[in-house]
Every structure is written in C-alpha cells, then in structure tokens.
Amino acid sequence: MRVAKTIKELQEALGKSKVLIGFVPTMGYLHEGHRALVDAAKAKNQFIVISIFVNPLQFGPNEDLDRYPRDEEGDLAKAREWGVDVVFIPSVEEMYPQSEHMNIQVSSDLTDKLCGKARPGHFDGVATVVMKLSQIVQPDHIYFGMKDAQQVAVIKRMVSDFHLPMQVVTVDTVRESDGLAKSSRNVYLNEAERSQAIILQQALHDVGKLIERQPSNVTWGELVEMARRRIQTAPLAKIDYVDMLTWPDLAHLPQDQQVAQTSGEVILAMAVYFGKTRLIDNQIWKIGHGGE
Ligand code: AMP
C-alpha cells in the first residue's frame, strides 16, 4: 500500500494503468461503514483509492471541525488490512492552496431541507471537495454511504449536471449490533447518550412497519409526527429535523396525502442531538406500483 500526501505523489501512484479505479472519499477515523464502501469498491475495481480529508469547507463556524476525531496511524493500519492500494491524505494547503477559490453551488431544491437547511453551505463544501478529489483521482466508480442520503442525492445530481465521467455507487448503512448507524461521531457520545441513540433506528423501524402495510388511513404528516413522538421518548434526544420526502428528488410530500395514494420512493430522514453530538439516520421505501 502506498501513502500519498501530495497530488503529485497520488497521481504518480495512480500511474497510467488501464485498470478500473474505485474511489472512497472519507474524513477518516475509519470504521466498518467505511470498510463496506472499500469492499464494494474492491468487488468492481482493480485499484482502490481512499481519501482521508477533514474538509474545512463543509463545516459551519460553530461545528466540530476542530474536535473532529482523527487517527492517522490507526486509519492507515485499517486501510492496509482492507486491501486499499493508495491512501490520499492531503493537507488543507494541498487541497486549497489559495484562500480564494471557486466553489460548487448546489441547487437549492436539494439543499433547502434536511441537513442542507440545518447546515447552510455544507453541501456546497461537500460538492466542491468531491469535485476536486474526483478530478484528482479520476475514478471509474466513486462510493458513498446511504447513511448520508442527502449527500448521495447532491453528488448524483452534480455528476449528472457536470457530465462527470464516473459512476456513483451507493452502499447501505452499516449499523452497530443494536441498530445505531456507525459513525465517526459516535465516539463523542457518553454512556447515557449512546444507549438512547438507538431511538433513531427504532423510530425508522416503527414507521417502516406501518409504511410497508401501505395504509389508506394514515397520512405522511401523521407518520412524521409518529416518528417525532417516538424519538422524543428518549429524554436526551433533541430533534433537529424529522422529514419525509420523495427520493431522490427530495421534494416535499403533501402532509395530508395518504400513504396508499402515493407511488414512488420516499425517504424518512432525521437529525437528532444527544448533548452536542448530532446524529443522522434515514430509510428509503418504495411505495405503490413496484413497491415491496
Ligand atoms: P465520513 O468519513 O463520515 O465523511 O464518511 C465517508 C463515507 O462513508 C460517506 O460516503 C459516508 O456516507 C460513508 N459512511 C459513513 N458511515 C457509514 C455507515 N455507517 N454505513 C455506510 N456508509 C457509511
């Protein structure tokens, strides 16, 4: 395995070979969720690149940029064990050599809701760094986890709008044995917060059971309310948002429309604070014709 700290070193490592390149962008502090992306990449590509870069552009002024967990040595050991070919760990100066630079502005229909609404500018920062990284790596396939579903919607739109010559591949959310979605941020949780954090998955599960019956007497508004009430049974949970939208366009579902009157894919997405830690989770269902 090679480690590249500059764009030049990385591009030398990539060489001019004709093998398929799979690319997994991350912010490090690697866990089994990241591993699932690497495994998916290995299944389709001969050369695997992972980037570890805590991108300042996607953090708001009062967010956790300074305390975001980092473990370069541990990450490199994991990447080696997982069979990664190159780990790209650029400095901030390597990625943003000029204080003034161009940015991608994500269209507001994708960002005026969910995490985009709660974290203004976040997805512009994500899209900009993914655009830069993908230009540097030039992968055939780029891998994203469905845990960050809005990120997937944004990146797919960017790839399509800018005709980027790579395919976006998504991987299902990897969870702890009690259902909590794996996240680098889970280390922030104290014991009480950790034990209550499973409420996100439980709310998704409860609403999912109802959705799968495609009821004719339940509206989307009522389902969102049901999810909110379930989350609020955890005393330490502070809801940032709970919303139900169409997938992947992220259009609002009429609150008074019954589940049985809908067809297509829908997403229930949530962000919930436990103390200072903000956790996200979501699930997607197919409704109506072609539904499961
Ligand atoms: P991050 O390092 O948190 O920016 O995540 C890097 C990539 O890993 C993103 O595409 C995430 O969606 C994905 N990811 C993070 N956690 C999980 C998880 N629990 N299951 C699947 N993918 C994940």
mmCIF file of C-alpha atoms and ligand atoms in Angstrom:
data_model
loop_
_atom_site.group_PDB
_atom_site.id
_atom_site.type_symbol
_atom_site.label_atom_id
_atom_site.label_comp_id
_atom_site.label_asym_id
_atom_site.label_seq_id
_atom_site.Cartn_x
_atom_site.Cartn_y
_atom_site.Cartn_z
ATOM 1 C CA MET A 1 0.000 0.000 0.000
ATOM 2 C CA ARG A 2 1.239 3.484 -0.782
ATOM 3 C CA VAL A 3 0.554 6.691 1.107
ATOM 4 C CA ALA A 4 0.375 9.923 -0.868
ATOM 5 C CA LYS A 5 0.414 13.300 0.818
ATOM 6 C CA THR A 6 0.503 15.446 -2.286
ATOM 7 C CA ILE A 7 -1.497 15.425 -5.514
ATOM 8 C CA LYS A 8 1.733 14.725 -7.420
ATOM 9 C CA GLU A 9 2.548 11.661 -5.311
ATOM 10 C CA LEU A 10 -1.005 10.405 -5.707
ATOM 11 C CA GLN A 11 -1.031 10.792 -9.468
ATOM 12 C CA GLU A 12 2.326 9.026 -9.707
ATOM 13 C CA ALA A 13 0.857 6.152 -7.701
ATOM 14 C CA LEU A 14 -2.212 6.044 -9.945
ATOM 15 C CA GLY A 15 0.058 5.783 -12.963
ATOM 16 C CA LYS A 16 -1.390 5.420 -16.405
ATOM 17 C CA SER A 17 -2.721 1.922 -15.967
ATOM 18 C CA LYS A 18 -5.950 0.901 -17.617
ATOM 19 C CA VAL A 19 -7.411 -0.884 -14.606
ATOM 20 C CA LEU A 20 -10.700 0.275 -13.100
ATOM 21 C CA ILE A 21 -10.221 2.723 -10.237
ATOM 22 C CA GLY A 22 -12.645 2.704 -7.292
ATOM 23 C CA PHE A 23 -12.541 5.768 -5.049
ATOM 24 C CA VAL A 24 -13.848 6.106 -1.480
ATOM 25 C CA PRO A 25 -13.748 9.683 -0.131
ATOM 26 C CA THR A 26 -13.823 9.882 3.700
ATOM 27 C CA MET A 27 -12.986 12.158 6.598
ATOM 28 C CA GLY A 28 -11.114 9.346 8.339
ATOM 29 C CA TYR A 29 -11.467 7.806 11.791
ATOM 30 C CA LEU A 30 -12.310 4.743 9.769
ATOM 31 C CA HIS A 31 -14.926 2.221 10.855
ATOM 32 C CA GLU A 32 -16.920 -0.682 9.431
ATOM 33 C CA GLY A 33 -19.143 1.692 7.433
ATOM 34 C CA HIS A 34 -16.093 2.892 5.514
ATOM 35 C CA ARG A 35 -14.972 -0.709 5.174
ATOM 36 C CA ALA A 36 -18.246 -1.604 3.448
ATOM 37 C CA LEU A 37 -17.514 1.078 0.854
ATOM 38 C CA VAL A 38 -14.000 -0.285 0.327
ATOM 39 C CA ASP A 39 -15.360 -3.830 -0.010
ATOM 40 C CA ALA A 40 -17.938 -2.657 -2.562
ATOM 41 C CA ALA A 41 -15.152 -0.874 -4.449
ATOM 42 C CA LYS A 42 -12.978 -3.997 -4.424
ATOM 43 C CA ALA A 43 -15.818 -6.012 -5.947
ATOM 44 C CA LYS A 44 -15.884 -3.819 -9.080
ATOM 45 C CA ASN A 45 -12.424 -2.300 -9.435
ATOM 46 C CA GLN A 46 -8.813 -3.439 -9.541
ATOM 47 C CA PHE A 47 -7.308 -0.351 -7.921
ATOM 48 C CA ILE A 48 -8.721 1.176 -4.725
ATOM 49 C CA VAL A 49 -8.082 4.730 -3.581
ATOM 50 C CA ILE A 50 -9.362 6.100 -0.299
ATOM 51 C CA SER A 51 -9.003 9.743 0.698
ATOM 52 C CA ILE A 52 -8.872 10.971 4.271
ATOM 53 C CA PHE A 53 -9.536 14.683 4.440
ATOM 54 C CA VAL A 54 -11.465 16.629 7.050
ATOM 55 C CA ASN A 55 -12.743 19.262 4.661
ATOM 56 C CA PRO A 56 -12.972 22.661 6.394
ATOM 57 C CA LEU A 57 -15.272 23.950 3.645
ATOM 58 C CA GLN A 58 -18.167 21.736 4.733
ATOM 59 C CA PHE A 59 -18.114 22.739 8.420
ATOM 60 C CA GLY A 60 -20.081 25.722 9.731
ATOM 61 C CA PRO A 61 -18.500 28.226 12.166
ATOM 62 C CA ASN A 62 -19.995 26.563 15.267
ATOM 63 C CA GLU A 63 -19.492 22.979 14.153
ATOM 64 C CA ASP A 64 -16.985 20.341 15.224
ATOM 65 C CA LEU A 65 -14.144 20.931 12.728
ATOM 66 C CA ASP A 66 -11.527 21.405 15.471
ATOM 67 C CA ARG A 67 -12.563 18.407 17.519
ATOM 68 C CA TYR A 68 -13.449 16.036 14.647
ATOM 69 C CA PRO A 69 -11.817 12.702 15.656
ATOM 70 C CA ARG A 70 -8.555 11.857 13.890
ATOM 71 C CA ASP A 71 -6.300 8.796 13.997
ATOM 72 C CA GLU A 72 -3.953 8.749 11.024
ATOM 73 C CA GLU A 73 -1.929 5.769 12.232
ATOM 74 C CA GLY A 74 -5.000 3.652 13.037
ATOM 75 C CA ASP A 75 -6.609 4.618 9.714
ATOM 76 C CA LEU A 76 -3.527 3.596 7.732
ATOM 77 C CA ALA A 77 -3.400 0.230 9.513
ATOM 78 C CA LYS A 78 -7.067 -0.389 8.688
ATOM 79 C CA ALA A 79 -6.716 0.698 5.061
ATOM 80 C CA ARG A 80 -3.734 -1.630 4.675
ATOM 81 C CA GLU A 81 -5.684 -4.507 6.201
ATOM 82 C CA TRP A 82 -8.704 -3.799 3.958
ATOM 83 C CA GLY A 83 -6.573 -4.065 0.803
ATOM 84 C CA VAL A 84 -6.568 -0.391 -0.219
ATOM 85 C CA ASP A 85 -3.951 0.462 -2.860
ATOM 86 C CA VAL A 86 -3.445 4.173 -2.125
ATOM 87 C CA VAL A 87 -4.499 6.360 0.770
ATOM 88 C CA PHE A 88 -4.577 10.034 -0.140
ATOM 89 C CA ILE A 89 -4.146 12.230 2.950
ATOM 90 C CA PRO A 90 -3.692 15.779 1.708
ATOM 91 C CA SER A 91 -3.149 18.797 3.948
ATOM 92 C CA VAL A 92 -5.642 21.679 3.817
ATOM 93 C CA GLU A 93 -2.974 23.712 1.939
ATOM 94 C CA GLU A 94 -2.598 20.935 -0.639
ATOM 95 C CA MET A 95 -6.342 20.951 -1.334
ATOM 96 C CA TYR A 96 -6.908 24.713 -1.020
ATOM 97 C CA PRO A 97 -3.629 26.443 -1.902
ATOM 98 C CA GLN A 98 -5.373 29.803 -2.413
ATOM 99 C CA SER A 99 -7.673 31.404 0.145
ATOM 100 C CA GLU A 100 -9.925 32.469 -2.746
ATOM 101 C CA HIS A 101 -11.113 29.625 -4.945
ATOM 102 C CA MET A 102 -14.100 28.535 -6.973
ATOM 103 C CA ASN A 103 -16.924 26.672 -5.297
ATOM 104 C CA ILE A 104 -19.724 24.455 -6.473
ATOM 105 C CA GLN A 105 -23.109 25.897 -5.560
ATOM 106 C CA VAL A 106 -25.626 23.105 -5.147
ATOM 107 C CA SER A 107 -29.093 23.925 -6.456
ATOM 108 C CA SER A 108 -31.382 24.994 -3.631
ATOM 109 C CA ASP A 109 -34.099 22.429 -4.381
ATOM 110 C CA LEU A 110 -31.695 19.858 -2.906
ATOM 111 C CA THR A 111 -30.321 21.961 -0.046
ATOM 112 C CA ASP A 112 -33.257 23.916 1.355
ATOM 113 C CA LYS A 113 -34.285 20.970 3.514
ATOM 114 C CA LEU A 114 -32.846 18.340 5.899
ATOM 115 C CA CYS A 115 -29.114 18.808 6.642
ATOM 116 C CA GLY A 116 -28.808 21.473 3.939
ATOM 117 C CA LYS A 117 -31.257 23.700 5.796
ATOM 118 C CA ALA A 118 -29.733 22.970 9.202
ATOM 119 C CA ARG A 119 -26.145 23.410 7.926
ATOM 120 C CA PRO A 120 -26.093 26.288 5.388
ATOM 121 C CA GLY A 121 -23.235 25.924 2.900
ATOM 122 C CA HIS A 122 -22.476 22.363 4.000
ATOM 123 C CA PHE A 123 -23.338 20.712 0.694
ATOM 124 C CA ASP A 124 -21.560 23.409 -1.337
ATOM 125 C CA GLY A 125 -18.456 22.423 0.651
ATOM 126 C CA VAL A 126 -19.086 18.706 0.107
ATOM 127 C CA ALA A 127 -19.720 19.125 -3.623
ATOM 128 C CA THR A 128 -16.631 21.321 -4.051
ATOM 129 C CA VAL A 129 -14.300 18.865 -2.342
ATOM 130 C CA VAL A 130 -15.789 15.850 -4.134
ATOM 131 C CA MET A 131 -15.422 17.676 -7.454
ATOM 132 C CA LYS A 132 -11.768 18.439 -6.659
ATOM 133 C CA LEU A 133 -10.997 14.944 -5.354
ATOM 134 C CA SER A 134 -12.661 13.259 -8.294
ATOM 135 C CA GLN A 135 -10.711 15.423 -10.744
ATOM 136 C CA ILE A 136 -7.500 14.464 -8.935
ATOM 137 C CA VAL A 137 -8.222 10.717 -8.708
ATOM 138 C CA GLN A 138 -10.271 10.321 -11.928
ATOM 139 C CA PRO A 139 -12.038 7.179 -10.703
ATOM 140 C CA ASP A 140 -14.313 4.935 -12.730
ATOM 141 C CA HIS A 141 -16.546 4.419 -9.691
ATOM 142 C CA ILE A 142 -16.970 6.624 -6.627
ATOM 143 C CA TYR A 143 -18.501 5.218 -3.433
ATOM 144 C CA PHE A 144 -20.890 6.828 -0.932
ATOM 145 C CA GLY A 145 -22.847 5.515 2.030
ATOM 146 C CA MET A 146 -26.624 5.817 2.184
ATOM 147 C CA LYS A 147 -26.319 6.982 5.804
ATOM 148 C CA ASP A 148 -25.651 10.393 4.259
ATOM 149 C CA ALA A 149 -28.570 10.146 1.838
ATOM 150 C CA GLN A 150 -28.825 13.851 1.052
ATOM 151 C CA GLN A 151 -25.109 13.799 0.198
ATOM 152 C CA VAL A 152 -25.831 10.957 -2.256
ATOM 153 C CA ALA A 153 -28.651 12.984 -3.858
ATOM 154 C CA VAL A 154 -26.357 16.024 -4.177
ATOM 155 C CA ILE A 155 -23.408 14.089 -5.616
ATOM 156 C CA LYS A 156 -25.585 12.195 -8.099
ATOM 157 C CA ARG A 157 -27.032 15.497 -9.290
ATOM 158 C CA MET A 158 -23.558 17.040 -9.592
ATOM 159 C CA VAL A 159 -22.234 14.070 -11.565
ATOM 160 C CA SER A 160 -25.208 14.315 -13.894
ATOM 161 C CA ASP A 161 -25.236 18.140 -14.227
ATOM 162 C CA PHE A 162 -21.490 18.333 -14.953
ATOM 163 C CA HIS A 163 -21.343 15.103 -17.010
ATOM 164 C CA LEU A 164 -18.570 13.791 -14.782
ATOM 165 C CA PRO A 165 -17.178 10.577 -16.286
ATOM 166 C CA MET A 166 -17.603 8.390 -13.203
ATOM 167 C CA GLN A 167 -20.360 6.257 -11.772
ATOM 168 C CA VAL A 168 -21.738 6.848 -8.285
ATOM 169 C CA VAL A 169 -22.183 3.618 -6.319
ATOM 170 C CA THR A 170 -24.088 3.621 -3.031
ATOM 171 C CA VAL A 171 -23.741 1.274 -0.069
ATOM 172 C CA ASP A 172 -26.352 0.548 2.605
ATOM 173 C CA THR A 173 -25.864 1.881 6.109
ATOM 174 C CA VAL A 174 -23.737 -0.330 8.346
ATOM 175 C CA ARG A 175 -25.044 -0.482 11.915
ATOM 176 C CA GLU A 176 -23.882 -1.485 15.380
ATOM 177 C CA SER A 177 -25.485 -4.671 16.716
ATOM 178 C CA ASP A 178 -28.174 -2.587 18.500
ATOM 179 C CA GLY A 179 -29.055 -0.695 15.325
ATOM 180 C CA LEU A 180 -27.175 2.597 15.761
ATOM 181 C CA ALA A 181 -25.695 3.671 12.433
ATOM 182 C CA LYS A 182 -21.891 3.532 12.606
ATOM 183 C CA SER A 183 -20.363 6.989 12.536
ATOM 184 C CA SER A 184 -17.013 8.552 13.394
ATOM 185 C CA ARG A 185 -19.010 10.951 15.595
ATOM 186 C CA ASN A 186 -20.376 8.138 17.808
ATOM 187 C CA VAL A 187 -17.196 8.447 19.931
ATOM 188 C CA TYR A 188 -18.495 11.781 21.231
ATOM 189 C CA LEU A 189 -21.453 10.076 22.954
ATOM 190 C CA ASN A 190 -21.339 9.426 26.693
ATOM 191 C CA GLU A 191 -22.809 6.210 28.053
ATOM 192 C CA ALA A 192 -26.344 7.528 28.587
ATOM 193 C CA GLU A 193 -26.422 9.257 25.188
ATOM 194 C CA ARG A 194 -25.065 6.151 23.487
ATOM 195 C CA SER A 195 -27.747 3.919 24.967
ATOM 196 C CA GLN A 196 -30.534 6.323 23.968
ATOM 197 C CA ALA A 197 -29.161 6.962 20.474
ATOM 198 C CA ILE A 198 -30.754 3.744 19.175
ATOM 199 C CA ILE A 199 -34.068 5.634 19.219
ATOM 200 C CA LEU A 200 -33.341 6.877 15.672
ATOM 201 C CA GLN A 201 -33.277 3.382 14.248
ATOM 202 C CA GLN A 202 -36.273 2.356 16.353
ATOM 203 C CA ALA A 203 -38.320 5.287 15.008
ATOM 204 C CA LEU A 204 -37.381 4.308 11.432
ATOM 205 C CA HIS A 205 -38.269 0.714 12.147
ATOM 206 C CA ASP A 206 -41.700 1.566 13.659
ATOM 207 C CA VAL A 207 -42.664 3.901 10.844
ATOM 208 C CA GLY A 208 -41.355 1.385 8.318
ATOM 209 C CA LYS A 209 -43.601 -1.359 9.657
ATOM 210 C CA LEU A 210 -46.593 0.916 9.100
ATOM 211 C CA ILE A 211 -45.464 2.132 5.662
ATOM 212 C CA GLU A 212 -44.977 -1.418 4.439
ATOM 213 C CA ARG A 213 -48.673 -2.059 5.050
ATOM 214 C CA GLN A 214 -49.385 0.926 2.741
ATOM 215 C CA PRO A 215 -52.288 2.117 4.885
ATOM 216 C CA SER A 216 -55.180 4.054 3.384
ATOM 217 C CA ASN A 217 -55.954 5.835 6.644
ATOM 218 C CA VAL A 218 -52.524 7.276 7.513
ATOM 219 C CA THR A 219 -51.032 10.453 6.033
ATOM 220 C CA TRP A 220 -47.378 11.400 5.578
ATOM 221 C CA GLY A 221 -47.860 14.177 8.133
ATOM 222 C CA GLU A 222 -49.069 11.641 10.694
ATOM 223 C CA LEU A 223 -46.111 9.356 10.004
ATOM 224 C CA VAL A 224 -43.640 12.198 10.561
ATOM 225 C CA GLU A 225 -45.452 13.050 13.801
ATOM 226 C CA MET A 226 -45.272 9.408 14.861
ATOM 227 C CA ALA A 227 -41.505 9.342 14.252
ATOM 228 C CA ARG A 228 -41.061 12.604 16.211
ATOM 229 C CA ARG A 229 -43.047 11.252 19.159
ATOM 230 C CA ARG A 230 -41.033 8.025 19.172
ATOM 231 C CA ILE A 231 -37.735 9.941 19.197
ATOM 232 C CA GLN A 232 -38.986 12.173 21.999
ATOM 233 C CA THR A 233 -39.415 9.148 24.261
ATOM 234 C CA ALA A 234 -35.617 9.320 24.683
ATOM 235 C CA PRO A 235 -35.141 12.065 27.288
ATOM 236 C CA LEU A 236 -31.710 13.155 25.972
ATOM 237 C CA ALA A 237 -32.844 13.435 22.337
ATOM 238 C CA LYS A 238 -33.273 16.937 20.873
ATOM 239 C CA ILE A 239 -34.737 16.815 17.379
ATOM 240 C CA ASP A 240 -33.050 18.962 14.752
ATOM 241 C CA TYR A 241 -35.352 17.737 11.975
ATOM 242 C CA VAL A 242 -37.548 14.789 11.017
ATOM 243 C CA ASP A 243 -38.893 14.876 7.480
ATOM 244 C CA MET A 244 -40.396 12.637 4.856
ATOM 245 C CA LEU A 245 -39.593 13.460 1.221
ATOM 246 C CA THR A 246 -39.559 11.885 -2.208
ATOM 247 C CA TRP A 247 -36.339 10.072 -3.121
ATOM 248 C CA PRO A 248 -34.029 11.013 -4.838
ATOM 249 C CA ASP A 249 -35.529 14.396 -5.755
ATOM 250 C CA LEU A 250 -36.134 15.400 -2.125
ATOM 251 C CA ALA A 251 -39.487 17.027 -2.917
ATOM 252 C CA HIS A 252 -41.947 17.560 -0.074
ATOM 253 C CA LEU A 253 -44.763 15.031 0.233
ATOM 254 C CA PRO A 254 -48.171 16.598 0.835
ATOM 255 C CA GLN A 255 -48.689 16.295 4.593
ATOM 256 C CA ASP A 256 -52.338 15.332 4.187
ATOM 257 C CA GLN A 257 -51.765 12.738 1.451
ATOM 258 C CA GLN A 258 -52.375 9.157 2.466
ATOM 259 C CA VAL A 259 -49.566 6.638 2.119
ATOM 260 C CA ALA A 260 -51.706 4.428 -0.129
ATOM 261 C CA GLN A 261 -52.226 7.339 -2.574
ATOM 262 C CA THR A 262 -48.501 7.691 -3.215
ATOM 263 C CA SER A 263 -46.259 5.843 -5.590
ATOM 264 C CA GLY A 264 -42.505 6.000 -5.958
ATOM 265 C CA GLU A 265 -39.666 6.104 -3.458
ATOM 266 C CA VAL A 266 -39.824 8.067 -0.219
ATOM 267 C CA ILE A 267 -37.214 8.821 2.422
ATOM 268 C CA LEU A 268 -37.689 9.382 6.125
ATOM 269 C CA ALA A 269 -34.644 11.348 7.306
ATOM 270 C CA MET A 270 -33.763 12.666 10.732
ATOM 271 C CA ALA A 271 -31.078 14.551 12.619
ATOM 272 C CA VAL A 272 -31.120 14.406 16.400
ATOM 273 C CA TYR A 273 -28.807 15.945 19.001
ATOM 274 C CA PHE A 274 -27.615 13.982 22.006
ATOM 275 C CA GLY A 275 -25.786 16.614 24.019
ATOM 276 C CA LYS A 276 -23.553 18.365 21.470
ATOM 277 C CA THR A 277 -23.455 15.349 19.156
ATOM 278 C CA ARG A 278 -25.675 15.477 16.110
ATOM 279 C CA LEU A 279 -26.617 12.065 14.701
ATOM 280 C CA ILE A 280 -28.360 11.417 11.396
ATOM 281 C CA ASP A 281 -30.202 8.412 10.054
ATOM 282 C CA ASN A 282 -32.704 7.627 7.302
ATOM 283 C CA GLN A 283 -34.529 4.917 5.448
ATOM 284 C CA ILE A 284 -35.969 4.685 1.947
ATOM 285 C CA TRP A 285 -39.084 2.758 0.932
ATOM 286 C CA LYS A 286 -40.743 2.001 -2.396
ATOM 287 C CA ILE A 287 -44.448 2.796 -2.293
ATOM 288 C CA GLY A 288 -47.283 1.782 -4.591
ATOM 289 C CA HIS A 289 -46.625 0.333 -8.034
ATOM 290 C CA GLY A 290 -43.471 -1.717 -7.942
ATOM 291 C CA GLY A 291 -43.410 -1.370 -4.139
ATOM 292 C CA GLU A 292 -42.042 -4.120 -1.967
HETATM 293 P P1 AMP B 1 -17.330 10.288 6.502
HETATM 294 O O1 AMP B 1 -15.930 9.840 6.795
HETATM 295 O O2 AMP B 1 -18.228 10.299 7.703
HETATM 296 O O3 AMP B 1 -17.375 11.572 5.706
HETATM 297 O O4 AMP B 1 -17.937 9.175 5.557
HETATM 298 C C1 AMP B 1 -17.290 8.793 4.376
HETATM 299 C C2 AMP B 1 -18.206 7.904 3.584
HETATM 300 O O5 AMP B 1 -18.564 6.766 4.372
HETATM 301 C C3 AMP B 1 -19.535 8.600 3.220
HETATM 302 O O6 AMP B 1 -19.913 8.211 1.904
HETATM 303 C C4 AMP B 1 -20.490 8.058 4.241
HETATM 304 O O7 AMP B 1 -21.835 8.048 3.805
HETATM 305 C C5 AMP B 1 -19.959 6.647 4.413
HETATM 306 N N1 AMP B 1 -20.402 6.105 5.702
HETATM 307 C C6 AMP B 1 -20.239 6.655 6.930
HETATM 308 N N2 AMP B 1 -20.835 5.900 7.873
HETATM 309 C C7 AMP B 1 -21.394 4.846 7.220
HETATM 310 C C8 AMP B 1 -22.156 3.720 7.635
HETATM 311 N N3 AMP B 1 -22.472 3.520 8.894
HETATM 312 N N4 AMP B 1 -22.560 2.842 6.683
HETATM 313 C C9 AMP B 1 -22.248 3.043 5.376
HETATM 314 N N5 AMP B 1 -21.531 4.087 4.927
HETATM 315 C C10 AMP B 1 -21.107 4.982 5.819
#
